[in-house]
Coordinates of C-alpha atoms in Angstrom, one line a residue:
M1 CA 0.0 0.0 0.0
P2 CA 1.7 3.3 -1.1
L3 CA 2.0 6.2 1.3
E4 CA -0.3 9.0 0.3
T5 CA -0.3 11.6 3.1
S6 CA 2.4 13.8 4.5
E7 CA 1.5 12.5 8.0
E8 CA 2.2 8.9 6.9
I9 CA 5.5 9.9 5.3
A10 CA 6.6 11.8 8.5
S11 CA 6.0 8.7 10.6
I12 CA 8.8 6.8 8.9
P13 CA 12.3 7.3 10.3
H14 CA 14.9 8.7 7.9
R15 CA 18.0 6.6 7.2
R16 CA 20.6 9.1 8.3
L17 CA 22.5 7.6 11.2
P18 CA 26.1 6.4 10.6
L19 CA 27.6 3.1 11.7
W20 CA 29.2 4.5 14.9
V21 CA 25.8 5.5 16.3
A22 CA 24.4 1.9 16.0
L23 CA 27.6 0.5 17.5
A24 CA 27.5 3.0 20.4
L25 CA 24.0 2.0 21.3
S26 CA 24.8 -1.7 21.4
V27 CA 28.0 -1.3 23.4
A28 CA 26.3 1.0 25.9
L29 CA 23.4 -1.4 26.3
V30 CA 25.8 -4.3 27.1
G31 CA 27.5 -2.0 29.6
P32 CA 31.0 -3.5 29.9
T33 CA 32.0 -1.6 33.0
L34 CA 28.8 -2.6 34.7
A35 CA 29.1 -6.2 33.7
M36 CA 32.8 -6.5 34.8
S37 CA 32.1 -4.7 38.1
G38 CA 29.4 -7.0 39.4
N39 CA 28.8 -10.1 37.3
G40 CA 31.7 -12.2 38.6
Q41 CA 31.2 -12.4 42.4
G42 CA 28.2 -14.6 42.1
L43 CA 30.1 -17.2 40.2
I44 CA 32.9 -17.9 42.7
G45 CA 30.8 -20.3 44.8
T46 CA 30.1 -22.6 41.8
V47 CA 33.1 -22.3 39.5
G48 CA 35.9 -21.0 41.7
K49 CA 38.8 -19.6 39.7
S50 CA 37.4 -20.9 36.4
I51 CA 35.5 -17.6 35.7
P52 CA 37.6 -16.7 32.7
L53 CA 36.8 -20.2 31.2
V54 CA 33.1 -19.6 31.9
F55 CA 33.2 -16.3 30.0
L56 CA 35.2 -17.8 27.1
I57 CA 32.5 -20.5 26.7
G58 CA 29.9 -17.8 27.0
L59 CA 31.5 -15.9 24.2
V60 CA 31.1 -18.9 21.9
G61 CA 27.4 -19.2 22.8
V62 CA 26.6 -15.6 22.3
S63 CA 28.5 -15.6 19.0
L64 CA 26.1 -18.3 17.7
V65 CA 23.3 -15.9 18.4
G66 CA 25.2 -13.1 16.8
Y67 CA 25.7 -15.1 13.7
S68 CA 21.9 -15.5 13.3
F69 CA 21.4 -11.7 13.8
V70 CA 24.0 -10.9 11.2
R71 CA 22.6 -13.4 8.7
L72 CA 19.1 -11.9 9.0
T73 CA 20.0 -8.2 9.2
R74 CA 21.8 -8.5 5.9
H75 CA 18.4 -8.8 4.3
L76 CA 15.9 -7.5 6.8
N77 CA 15.8 -4.3 8.8
H78 CA 13.0 -3.2 11.0
A79 CA 12.5 -0.9 14.0
G80 CA 11.3 -3.8 16.1
S81 CA 14.6 -5.8 15.8
A82 CA 13.7 -9.4 16.5
Y83 CA 10.0 -8.5 16.1
G84 CA 10.6 -7.8 12.5
L85 CA 13.3 -10.4 11.8
V86 CA 11.2 -13.3 13.2
G87 CA 7.9 -11.9 11.8
G88 CA 9.4 -11.5 8.4
T89 CA 10.5 -15.1 8.3
I90 CA 8.5 -17.5 10.4
G91 CA 5.3 -15.6 10.5
P92 CA 3.4 -12.6 12.1
R93 CA 2.2 -14.3 15.3
T94 CA 5.6 -15.6 16.1
G95 CA 7.1 -12.2 15.3
F96 CA 4.6 -10.5 17.6
F97 CA 5.5 -12.9 20.4
S98 CA 9.2 -12.4 19.9
G99 CA 8.8 -8.6 20.0
F100 CA 6.7 -8.8 23.1
A101 CA 9.4 -10.8 24.8
M102 CA 12.2 -8.4 23.8
L103 CA 10.1 -5.5 25.0
G104 CA 9.8 -7.1 28.4
A105 CA 13.6 -7.7 28.4
Y106 CA 14.6 -4.1 27.6
W107 CA 12.0 -2.6 29.9
G108 CA 13.1 -4.8 32.7
F109 CA 16.7 -3.7 32.2
S110 CA 15.6 -0.1 32.1
I111 CA 13.9 -0.5 35.5
G112 CA 16.8 -2.5 37.0
T113 CA 19.6 -0.2 35.9
L114 CA 17.8 2.9 37.1
A115 CA 17.8 1.3 40.6
L116 CA 21.4 0.1 40.3
T117 CA 22.6 3.6 39.4
A118 CA 21.3 4.8 42.8
S119 CA 23.3 2.0 44.6
F120 CA 26.5 2.9 42.8
V121 CA 26.1 6.6 43.6
N122 CA 25.9 5.8 47.3
S123 CA 28.9 3.5 47.0
F124 CA 30.8 6.4 45.5
I125 CA 29.7 8.7 48.3
A126 CA 30.8 6.1 50.9
A127 CA 34.2 5.9 49.2
L128 CA 34.6 9.6 49.6
Q129 CA 34.3 9.1 53.4
P130 CA 37.2 6.7 54.2
G131 CA 37.5 5.5 57.8
K132 CA 33.8 6.0 58.7
D133 CA 31.9 3.0 59.9
N134 CA 28.6 4.6 59.0
P135 CA 29.2 6.9 56.1
Y136 CA 26.5 9.3 55.0
Q137 CA 24.2 8.0 52.3
V138 CA 21.6 9.8 50.2
P139 CA 18.1 8.1 50.2
W140 CA 18.3 5.9 47.2
L141 CA 14.8 6.6 45.9
L142 CA 15.7 10.3 45.7
I143 CA 18.6 9.4 43.5
V144 CA 16.3 7.3 41.4
V145 CA 13.9 10.3 40.9
I146 CA 16.8 12.6 39.9
G147 CA 18.1 9.9 37.5
A148 CA 14.6 9.5 35.9
V149 CA 14.3 13.3 35.4
I150 CA 17.6 13.4 33.6
S151 CA 16.7 10.4 31.5
F152 CA 13.3 12.0 30.7
L153 CA 15.1 15.1 29.4
L154 CA 17.7 13.3 27.4
S155 CA 15.1 11.1 25.7
G156 CA 13.8 14.2 24.0
R157 CA 17.2 14.9 22.4
D158 CA 18.5 13.9 19.0
I159 CA 19.6 10.2 19.0
Q160 CA 23.1 11.2 17.8
L161 CA 23.6 13.3 20.9
L162 CA 22.5 10.4 23.0
A163 CA 24.9 8.1 21.2
K164 CA 27.8 10.5 21.8
L165 CA 27.0 10.5 25.5
L166 CA 26.8 6.7 25.6
L167 CA 30.0 6.2 23.7
A168 CA 31.8 8.6 26.0
I169 CA 30.4 6.9 29.1
E170 CA 31.6 3.4 28.1
G171 CA 34.7 4.7 26.5
I172 CA 36.0 6.0 29.9
G173 CA 35.1 2.7 31.5
I174 CA 36.7 0.5 28.8
L175 CA 39.9 2.6 28.9
A176 CA 40.1 2.3 32.7
M177 CA 39.6 -1.5 32.5
I178 CA 42.4 -1.8 30.0
V179 CA 44.7 0.3 32.1
L180 CA 43.9 -1.8 35.2
S181 CA 44.3 -5.1 33.4
V182 CA 47.7 -4.1 31.9
T183 CA 48.9 -3.0 35.4
I184 CA 47.8 -6.3 37.0
F185 CA 49.6 -8.3 34.4
A186 CA 52.7 -6.1 34.5
K187 CA 52.9 -6.5 38.3
G188 CA 52.6 -10.3 38.0
G189 CA 49.1 -10.6 39.6
A190 CA 48.7 -11.5 43.3
P191 CA 52.0 -12.2 45.0
A192 CA 50.8 -15.6 46.3
T193 CA 49.6 -17.1 43.0
G194 CA 50.8 -14.9 40.2
V195 CA 49.4 -15.0 36.6
D196 CA 47.7 -18.4 36.7
F197 CA 46.7 -19.7 33.3
S198 CA 45.1 -22.8 34.8
V199 CA 41.9 -20.8 35.1
F200 CA 41.3 -21.6 31.4
S201 CA 41.2 -25.4 32.0
F202 CA 38.6 -27.6 33.6
S203 CA 41.2 -29.6 35.5
G204 CA 43.1 -26.6 36.7
G205 CA 40.0 -24.9 38.1
G206 CA 39.2 -27.9 40.3
V207 CA 35.5 -27.9 39.4
S208 CA 33.4 -30.2 37.3
P209 CA 32.5 -29.4 33.6
S210 CA 28.8 -29.4 34.6
A211 CA 29.5 -26.7 37.2
V212 CA 31.4 -24.5 34.6
L213 CA 28.6 -25.0 32.0
A214 CA 26.0 -24.0 34.6
G215 CA 28.0 -20.8 35.3
V216 CA 27.9 -19.9 31.6
V217 CA 24.4 -18.7 32.3
A218 CA 25.6 -15.6 34.1
A219 CA 28.4 -15.0 31.5
F220 CA 26.0 -15.4 28.6
L221 CA 23.7 -12.8 30.1
S222 CA 26.5 -10.3 30.4
W223 CA 26.2 -9.8 26.6
A224 CA 22.5 -9.1 26.8
G225 CA 21.7 -6.2 24.5
F226 CA 24.5 -6.6 22.0
E227 CA 21.8 -6.7 19.3
A228 CA 20.4 -3.3 20.2
C229 CA 21.6 -1.7 17.0
A230 CA 19.2 -4.0 15.1
S231 CA 16.3 -1.9 16.3
M232 CA 17.8 1.0 14.4
G233 CA 17.7 -0.7 11.1
E234 CA 15.3 1.7 9.6
E235 CA 17.2 4.7 10.7
T236 CA 20.8 3.7 9.8
D237 CA 22.6 4.5 6.6
D238 CA 23.1 1.4 4.4
P239 CA 21.5 -0.9 7.1
K240 CA 22.2 -4.2 5.2
R241 CA 25.9 -3.4 5.5
N242 CA 26.2 -1.3 8.7
I243 CA 23.9 -3.2 11.0
P244 CA 25.7 -6.5 10.6
R245 CA 29.0 -4.7 11.1
A246 CA 27.8 -3.0 14.3
L247 CA 26.6 -6.4 15.6
A248 CA 29.9 -8.1 14.8
G249 CA 31.9 -5.2 16.1
T250 CA 30.0 -5.2 19.4
L251 CA 30.6 -8.9 20.0
I252 CA 34.3 -8.7 19.1
L253 CA 34.9 -5.7 21.3
T254 CA 33.1 -6.9 24.3
G255 CA 34.0 -10.5 23.9
V256 CA 37.8 -10.0 23.9
L257 CA 37.4 -7.4 26.7
F258 CA 35.3 -9.6 28.9
V259 CA 37.6 -12.6 28.8
I260 CA 40.8 -10.6 29.3
V261 CA 39.4 -8.4 32.1
M262 CA 37.9 -11.3 34.0
F263 CA 41.2 -13.1 33.7
A264 CA 43.0 -10.0 35.1
Q265 CA 40.5 -9.7 38.0
V266 CA 40.9 -13.4 39.0
V267 CA 44.7 -13.3 39.0
G268 CA 44.6 -9.8 40.5
F269 CA 42.8 -11.1 43.6
G270 CA 44.6 -14.4 43.5
T271 CA 43.5 -17.9 42.7
D272 CA 44.0 -19.3 46.2
E273 CA 41.3 -19.5 48.8
A274 CA 42.0 -16.1 50.3
G275 CA 42.0 -14.4 46.9
L276 CA 38.7 -16.0 45.7
K277 CA 37.1 -15.1 49.0
A278 CA 38.1 -11.4 48.5
F279 CA 36.8 -11.5 45.0
Q280 CA 33.4 -13.0 46.1
N281 CA 33.0 -10.4 48.9
S282 CA 33.9 -7.4 46.8
G283 CA 31.2 -4.8 46.3
N284 CA 32.9 -3.5 43.2
T285 CA 35.7 -5.7 42.0
L286 CA 37.2 -3.2 39.6
G287 CA 37.2 -0.5 42.2
D288 CA 38.9 -2.7 44.8
L289 CA 41.6 -3.8 42.4
G290 CA 42.1 -0.3 41.2
G291 CA 42.8 0.8 44.7
T292 CA 45.2 -2.1 45.3
Y293 CA 47.2 -2.0 42.1
I294 CA 47.1 1.7 41.2
G295 CA 45.8 3.9 44.0
Q296 CA 42.7 5.2 45.7
W297 CA 42.2 7.9 43.1
F298 CA 42.0 5.3 40.4
S299 CA 39.5 3.4 42.5
L300 CA 37.3 6.4 42.6
I301 CA 37.5 6.8 38.8
I302 CA 36.5 3.1 38.4
I303 CA 33.5 3.4 40.7
F304 CA 32.4 6.6 39.0
T305 CA 32.5 5.0 35.6
A306 CA 30.4 2.2 37.1
I307 CA 27.8 4.8 37.9
V308 CA 27.8 6.3 34.5
S309 CA 27.8 2.8 32.9
A310 CA 24.7 1.8 34.8
F311 CA 23.0 5.0 33.9
G312 CA 24.2 4.6 30.3
C313 CA 22.5 1.2 30.2
H314 CA 19.4 2.8 31.5
L315 CA 19.4 5.4 28.8
A316 CA 20.2 2.8 26.1
T317 CA 17.5 0.3 27.2
S318 CA 14.9 3.1 27.5
A319 CA 15.8 4.3 24.0
T320 CA 15.5 0.8 22.6
S321 CA 12.2 0.1 24.5
G322 CA 10.8 3.3 23.1
R323 CA 11.7 2.3 19.6
M324 CA 10.0 -1.1 20.1
L325 CA 6.8 0.6 21.5
Y326 CA 6.9 2.8 18.4
A327 CA 7.1 -0.3 16.2
F328 CA 4.1 -1.9 18.0
G329 CA 2.0 1.2 17.8
R330 CA 2.8 1.8 14.2
D331 CA 1.9 -1.8 13.2
G332 CA -1.5 -1.8 15.0
F333 CA -0.9 -2.9 18.6
G334 CA -1.2 -0.3 21.2
P335 CA -2.2 3.4 21.1
K336 CA -1.6 5.1 17.8
A337 CA 0.0 8.0 19.7
L338 CA 3.0 5.7 20.1
A339 CA 3.5 5.7 16.4
H340 CA 4.8 9.2 16.4
I341 CA 8.2 10.5 15.3
H342 CA 9.2 13.8 16.8
S343 CA 9.9 16.3 14.0
E344 CA 13.0 17.9 15.6
T345 CA 14.7 14.8 17.1
G346 CA 13.7 12.2 14.5
G347 CA 13.0 9.7 17.2
P348 CA 9.9 8.2 19.0
R349 CA 10.1 10.6 22.0
R350 CA 6.6 9.9 23.3
A351 CA 7.2 6.1 23.5
T352 CA 10.5 6.6 25.2
W353 CA 8.9 9.0 27.8
I354 CA 6.4 6.2 28.7
V355 CA 9.2 3.8 29.2
V356 CA 11.0 6.1 31.6
V357 CA 7.9 7.1 33.6
V358 CA 6.9 3.4 34.1
A359 CA 10.4 2.5 35.2
L360 CA 10.3 5.3 37.8
V361 CA 6.9 4.3 39.1
V362 CA 7.9 0.6 39.4
V363 CA 11.1 1.4 41.3
L364 CA 9.3 3.7 43.6
I365 CA 6.7 1.0 44.4
C366 CA 9.5 -1.5 45.1
G367 CA 11.2 1.0 47.4
A368 CA 7.9 1.8 49.3
T369 CA 6.9 -1.8 49.8
G370 CA 10.3 -3.3 50.5
W371 CA 9.9 -5.8 47.7
P372 CA 11.8 -7.7 46.4
D373 CA 14.1 -9.2 49.0
M374 CA 16.9 -10.9 47.0
G375 CA 19.1 -11.4 50.1
T376 CA 21.7 -8.7 49.3
G377 CA 20.7 -6.4 52.1
N378 CA 20.6 -3.5 49.7
P379 CA 17.1 -2.7 48.3
A380 CA 18.4 -0.9 45.2
I381 CA 20.5 -3.9 44.3
D382 CA 17.6 -6.3 45.1
T383 CA 15.4 -4.3 42.7
Y384 CA 18.2 -4.5 40.0
F385 CA 18.7 -8.2 40.3
L386 CA 14.9 -9.0 40.1
F387 CA 14.3 -7.1 36.9
A388 CA 17.7 -7.9 35.3
V389 CA 17.1 -11.7 35.8
A390 CA 13.4 -11.5 34.7
G391 CA 14.5 -9.4 31.6
S392 CA 17.2 -11.8 30.8
V393 CA 14.8 -14.7 30.7
C394 CA 12.6 -12.7 28.2
L395 CA 15.7 -12.0 26.1
M396 CA 16.7 -15.7 26.0
V397 CA 13.2 -16.6 24.7
C398 CA 13.6 -13.9 22.0
Y399 CA 17.1 -15.2 21.1
L400 CA 15.7 -18.7 20.8
L401 CA 13.1 -17.5 18.2
V402 CA 15.8 -15.6 16.3
E403 CA 17.9 -18.8 16.1
I404 CA 14.9 -20.7 14.7
A405 CA 14.1 -17.9 12.4
A406 CA 17.6 -17.8 11.0
A407 CA 17.6 -21.6 10.3
Y408 CA 14.1 -21.2 8.7
F409 CA 15.3 -18.3 6.6
V410 CA 18.1 -20.4 5.1
G411 CA 16.2 -23.6 4.7
A412 CA 12.7 -22.5 3.6
P413 CA 12.2 -22.7 -0.2
K414 CA 10.5 -19.3 -0.4
F415 CA 13.7 -17.6 0.6
Q416 CA 16.1 -19.4 -1.7
W417 CA 16.3 -16.4 -4.1
V418 CA 18.3 -14.7 -1.3
H419 CA 20.8 -17.4 -0.6
A420 CA 21.4 -19.2 -3.9
G421 CA 22.8 -22.1 -2.0
K422 CA 25.8 -20.2 -0.5
G423 CA 26.6 -21.0 3.1
K424 CA 23.5 -23.1 3.5
V425 CA 25.1 -25.7 5.8
A426 CA 26.5 -23.2 8.2
G427 CA 23.3 -21.2 8.0
L428 CA 21.3 -24.2 9.2
V429 CA 23.8 -25.8 11.7
L430 CA 25.0 -22.8 13.6
P431 CA 21.6 -21.4 14.4
L432 CA 20.3 -24.8 15.5
L433 CA 23.4 -25.3 17.7
G434 CA 22.8 -21.8 19.1
A435 CA 19.2 -22.8 19.9
I436 CA 20.5 -25.8 21.9
V437 CA 22.7 -23.5 23.9
I438 CA 19.8 -21.1 24.6
V439 CA 17.5 -23.9 25.8
T440 CA 20.3 -25.0 28.2
V441 CA 20.7 -21.4 29.4
L442 CA 16.9 -21.1 30.0
W443 CA 16.8 -24.4 31.9
F444 CA 19.6 -23.3 34.3
N445 CA 17.7 -20.0 34.8
V446 CA 14.4 -21.4 35.8
K447 CA 15.1 -24.9 37.3
D448 CA 15.9 -23.7 40.8
A449 CA 13.0 -21.2 41.1
D450 CA 11.2 -22.1 44.3
T451 CA 8.5 -19.4 44.6
W452 CA 5.9 -18.0 42.2
S453 CA 7.5 -14.6 42.3
A454 CA 11.1 -15.8 41.5
A455 CA 12.7 -13.5 39.0
P456 CA 13.1 -16.1 36.2
L457 CA 9.4 -17.0 36.5
L458 CA 8.4 -13.3 36.2
G459 CA 10.1 -13.3 32.9
L460 CA 8.2 -16.4 31.8
Y461 CA 4.9 -14.8 32.9
W462 CA 5.5 -11.8 30.7
C463 CA 6.3 -14.2 27.7
A464 CA 3.2 -16.2 28.5
I465 CA 1.0 -13.1 28.3
G466 CA 2.6 -12.3 24.9
L467 CA 1.9 -15.8 23.7
V468 CA -1.8 -15.6 24.7
I469 CA -2.1 -12.3 22.9
A470 CA -0.4 -13.6 19.8
I471 CA -2.8 -16.6 19.6
A472 CA -6.0 -15.0 20.7
L473 CA -6.0 -11.7 18.9
S474 CA -5.8 -13.0 15.3
G475 CA -6.9 -9.7 13.9
I476 CA -3.9 -7.9 15.3
A477 CA -1.6 -10.6 14.2
K478 CA -3.1 -10.3 10.7
R479 CA -2.6 -6.5 10.6
V480 CA 1.0 -6.8 11.9
G481 CA 1.7 -9.5 9.3
E482 CA 0.4 -7.4 6.5
S483 CA 2.5 -4.4 7.7
L484 CA 5.6 -6.6 7.9
A485 CA 5.1 -8.0 4.4
E486 CA 4.7 -4.4 3.0
E487 CA 7.6 -2.9 4.8
L488 CA 10.1 -5.8 4.4
D489 CA 9.0 -6.4 0.8
M490 CA 10.2 -10.0 0.9
T491 CA 9.6 -10.8 -2.8
P492 CA 12.2 -12.1 -5.3
P493 CA 13.7 -9.3 -7.4
T494 CA 12.9 -9.4 -11.2
T495 CA 16.4 -10.5 -12.2
D496 CA 18.1 -13.6 -13.5
S497 CA 21.0 -13.2 -11.1
A498 CA 20.9 -15.9 -8.5
T499 CA 22.8 -13.9 -6.0
A500 CA 20.8 -10.6 -6.3
T501 CA 19.0 -9.2 -3.3
R502 CA 15.8 -7.3 -3.2
P503 CA 15.8 -3.7 -4.4
E504 CA 15.6 -0.8 -2.0

């Protein structure tokens, strides 16, 4: 159906964003400084000093997912990311369900990182008061309100300005991590154990392979959000080339960084019992190591970058959630007011505002009621863990559907005009292998849930609601499917070339 009115034309994002904008959004959403500061402590009890091995295996798993995203985004680009990729291959109802799951993931991360920002701010304030047993702390909900106001204001700005801020935030953190890692290696690690390469072997770690594989769950989720740039497919210059590049670039950058930095942290604390205990009990591992190996001033820098990393993740997840709400509203699900592009910023400002307001309200409710209690003794961190884990489960469901969609895209006869037999074996085997990894990850996430309100189950509840909607509301599924078919234009080009792709 052709666009006939200026209002309809204005509702479509203009392809004007360069590669670095898409890459910055994905890197910021992953949040390297945040992941490296707080994702290792919980693994010590199960995998001991084998954390670097866990992250190495996790990199292999997430790379399989990344392959499927790259394979699909070479041909499909849609503001709903997996919502469009799955819907344009398997079918509209499955695509709707996938998008609903991904929206739950990003929204959950937006809520959780807003709370975590408050916790890190108070940690920084405490670090400025050395020697005090009870340092002054700002009420964490007040920090949350201030952060939400800043987020609300920034969401109305041009996406390129936001990308610059996010890139600067993570750039500082990445540079600090590199400096710290080089210093730890140069000083030979902890005096008692040195640079211990046995952390990369099953036998050297002293734990069973099953325990290491179970720990891959946490490592795998450290890359959650690497595909954020796929949601900007309709706004990026030359998306069939730049979006796959941004996806691959994000995985290469964060993958190498995560493995090396985790290796540096383990050998920095020491691989003996005392060192591992110090690692496990650390409130901010990078900050503690920075103080030990470089100085207190560097420790403060690391903690500060953790603050801005957490807030950067909040900004990125809010922006991506807003784009997904825009995609839903535009395609017939949700208020039409969501399908609005601001004339000055070129982005879905209304939808992003809704995401931020809901995140604020949810965190305030958690703070007022004292729920959840995740056992950390810190209500802000408890709130973060709840929504981060629930969101991660939603994201795993979405990743699973993307893997299936990638295999279907390569194997289904109706898409053979795209592939012409090239790379077909890899295109089938790698996504299916990735699907097996994801099912394993999901199993380890939910198998130990012992209450109805456990975080992994909350994620599954959200996905179940999306599944019911996708099945029951066939009219919406039909409208979304028609919209996808028109926008993706998945019809063979009128050419005799077997390798040609569809025209723009």
